[in-house]
Amino acid sequence: MYRPPRRLLLSVGPVAAVFVIWDAIAIAGQVWTFNPRLSAILATLRGRR
């Protein structure tokens, strides 16, 4: 396990935040979408497995 979690958060957090925002904007603008049939997370959230 990575010992200093604060350093991990400081290094990965900003990059992950930018990616999540960029991804959300692209999905909202219909630049791309996710196929719910191929996405386990979406299928689980919709009650299918």
N, C-alpha and C. Protein backbone atom coordinates (compact mmCIF):
# COMPACT_ATOMS: atom_id res chain seq x y z
N MET A 1 0.85 -1.19 0.00
CA MET A 1 0.00 0.00 0.00
C MET A 1 0.89 1.24 0.00
N TYR A 2 0.41 2.26 -0.65
CA TYR A 2 1.14 3.52 -0.71
C TYR A 2 1.09 4.18 0.66
N ARG A 3 2.24 4.43 1.25
CA ARG A 3 2.27 4.88 2.65
C ARG A 3 1.79 6.30 2.87
N PRO A 4 2.32 7.31 2.16
CA PRO A 4 1.85 8.67 2.45
C PRO A 4 0.61 9.04 1.61
N PRO A 5 -0.59 8.79 2.12
CA PRO A 5 -1.80 9.04 1.33
C PRO A 5 -1.97 10.51 0.95
N ARG A 6 -1.44 11.42 1.76
CA ARG A 6 -1.55 12.84 1.43
C ARG A 6 -0.78 13.15 0.15
N ARG A 7 0.40 12.58 0.00
CA ARG A 7 1.20 12.81 -1.21
C ARG A 7 0.51 12.20 -2.43
N LEU A 8 -0.10 11.06 -2.24
CA LEU A 8 -0.84 10.42 -3.33
C LEU A 8 -2.00 11.31 -3.75
N LEU A 9 -2.75 11.81 -2.80
CA LEU A 9 -3.88 12.68 -3.09
C LEU A 9 -3.43 13.97 -3.79
N LEU A 10 -2.33 14.54 -3.33
CA LEU A 10 -1.83 15.77 -3.93
C LEU A 10 -1.32 15.57 -5.35
N SER A 11 -0.85 14.36 -5.66
CA SER A 11 -0.34 14.12 -7.00
C SER A 11 -1.42 13.63 -7.97
N VAL A 12 -2.33 12.81 -7.51
CA VAL A 12 -3.35 12.24 -8.38
C VAL A 12 -4.63 13.07 -8.40
N GLY A 13 -4.95 13.69 -7.28
CA GLY A 13 -6.20 14.43 -7.14
C GLY A 13 -6.46 15.49 -8.20
N PRO A 14 -5.52 16.42 -8.44
CA PRO A 14 -5.78 17.45 -9.45
C PRO A 14 -5.98 16.89 -10.86
N VAL A 15 -5.18 15.90 -11.21
CA VAL A 15 -5.32 15.29 -12.54
C VAL A 15 -6.66 14.57 -12.67
N ALA A 16 -7.05 13.84 -11.64
CA ALA A 16 -8.33 13.14 -11.66
C ALA A 16 -9.49 14.12 -11.71
N ALA A 17 -9.39 15.23 -10.99
CA ALA A 17 -10.46 16.23 -11.00
C ALA A 17 -10.63 16.84 -12.38
N VAL A 18 -9.52 17.19 -13.03
CA VAL A 18 -9.59 17.75 -14.39
C VAL A 18 -10.21 16.74 -15.34
N PHE A 19 -9.80 15.48 -15.25
CA PHE A 19 -10.34 14.46 -16.14
C PHE A 19 -11.83 14.26 -15.93
N VAL A 20 -12.28 14.21 -14.68
CA VAL A 20 -13.71 14.01 -14.39
C VAL A 20 -14.53 15.17 -14.93
N ILE A 21 -14.05 16.39 -14.76
CA ILE A 21 -14.76 17.57 -15.29
C ILE A 21 -14.79 17.53 -16.81
N TRP A 22 -13.65 17.23 -17.43
CA TRP A 22 -13.57 17.16 -18.88
C TRP A 22 -14.51 16.07 -19.41
N ASP A 23 -14.53 14.94 -18.77
CA ASP A 23 -15.39 13.83 -19.16
C ASP A 23 -16.86 14.20 -19.04
N ALA A 24 -17.23 14.85 -17.94
CA ALA A 24 -18.63 15.26 -17.73
C ALA A 24 -19.07 16.27 -18.78
N ILE A 25 -18.20 17.20 -19.13
CA ILE A 25 -18.52 18.20 -20.17
C ILE A 25 -18.71 17.51 -21.52
N ALA A 26 -17.84 16.58 -21.84
CA ALA A 26 -17.94 15.87 -23.12
C ALA A 26 -19.21 15.03 -23.19
N ILE A 27 -19.59 14.40 -22.10
CA ILE A 27 -20.82 13.60 -22.09
C ILE A 27 -22.04 14.52 -22.20
N ALA A 28 -22.03 15.62 -21.46
CA ALA A 28 -23.15 16.57 -21.51
C ALA A 28 -23.30 17.18 -22.89
N GLY A 29 -22.18 17.41 -23.57
CA GLY A 29 -22.22 17.97 -24.92
C GLY A 29 -22.42 16.93 -25.99
N GLN A 30 -22.63 15.69 -25.60
CA GLN A 30 -22.85 14.55 -26.49
C GLN A 30 -21.70 14.35 -27.46
N VAL A 31 -20.49 14.66 -27.00
CA VAL A 31 -19.30 14.38 -27.78
C VAL A 31 -19.07 12.88 -27.79
N TRP A 32 -19.32 12.25 -26.64
CA TRP A 32 -19.31 10.80 -26.57
C TRP A 32 -20.27 10.34 -25.49
N THR A 33 -20.59 9.07 -25.54
CA THR A 33 -21.50 8.48 -24.56
C THR A 33 -20.94 7.14 -24.12
N PHE A 34 -21.60 6.54 -23.16
CA PHE A 34 -21.23 5.21 -22.71
C PHE A 34 -22.37 4.27 -23.06
N ASN A 35 -22.02 3.12 -23.57
CA ASN A 35 -23.01 2.11 -23.88
C ASN A 35 -23.36 1.40 -22.57
N PRO A 36 -24.58 1.58 -22.07
CA PRO A 36 -24.93 0.98 -20.77
C PRO A 36 -24.85 -0.55 -20.78
N ARG A 37 -24.99 -1.15 -21.94
CA ARG A 37 -24.89 -2.61 -22.04
C ARG A 37 -23.46 -3.09 -21.79
N LEU A 38 -22.48 -2.24 -22.12
CA LEU A 38 -21.08 -2.63 -21.98
C LEU A 38 -20.42 -2.04 -20.74
N SER A 39 -21.14 -1.23 -20.02
CA SER A 39 -20.59 -0.62 -18.82
C SER A 39 -21.18 -1.29 -17.58
N ALA A 40 -20.37 -1.98 -16.83
CA ALA A 40 -20.84 -2.71 -15.65
C ALA A 40 -21.41 -1.75 -14.61
N ILE A 41 -20.81 -0.59 -14.46
CA ILE A 41 -21.30 0.37 -13.47
C ILE A 41 -22.68 0.87 -13.84
N LEU A 42 -22.88 1.26 -15.09
CA LEU A 42 -24.20 1.75 -15.50
C LEU A 42 -25.24 0.65 -15.42
N ALA A 43 -24.86 -0.55 -15.81
CA ALA A 43 -25.80 -1.67 -15.75
C ALA A 43 -26.20 -1.97 -14.31
N THR A 44 -25.24 -1.89 -13.40
CA THR A 44 -25.52 -2.13 -11.99
C THR A 44 -26.44 -1.05 -11.43
N LEU A 45 -26.17 0.20 -11.79
CA LEU A 45 -27.00 1.29 -11.30
C LEU A 45 -28.44 1.19 -11.82
N ARG A 46 -28.61 0.62 -13.00
CA ARG A 46 -29.94 0.45 -13.56
C ARG A 46 -30.60 -0.84 -13.12
N GLY A 47 -29.92 -1.63 -12.30
CA GLY A 47 -30.51 -2.84 -11.76
C GLY A 47 -30.33 -4.06 -12.62
N ARG A 48 -29.45 -3.99 -13.61
CA ARG A 48 -29.19 -5.16 -14.46
C ARG A 48 -27.80 -5.66 -14.16
N ARG A 49 -27.58 -6.92 -14.43
CA ARG A 49 -26.24 -7.48 -14.23
C ARG A 49 -25.89 -8.38 -15.38
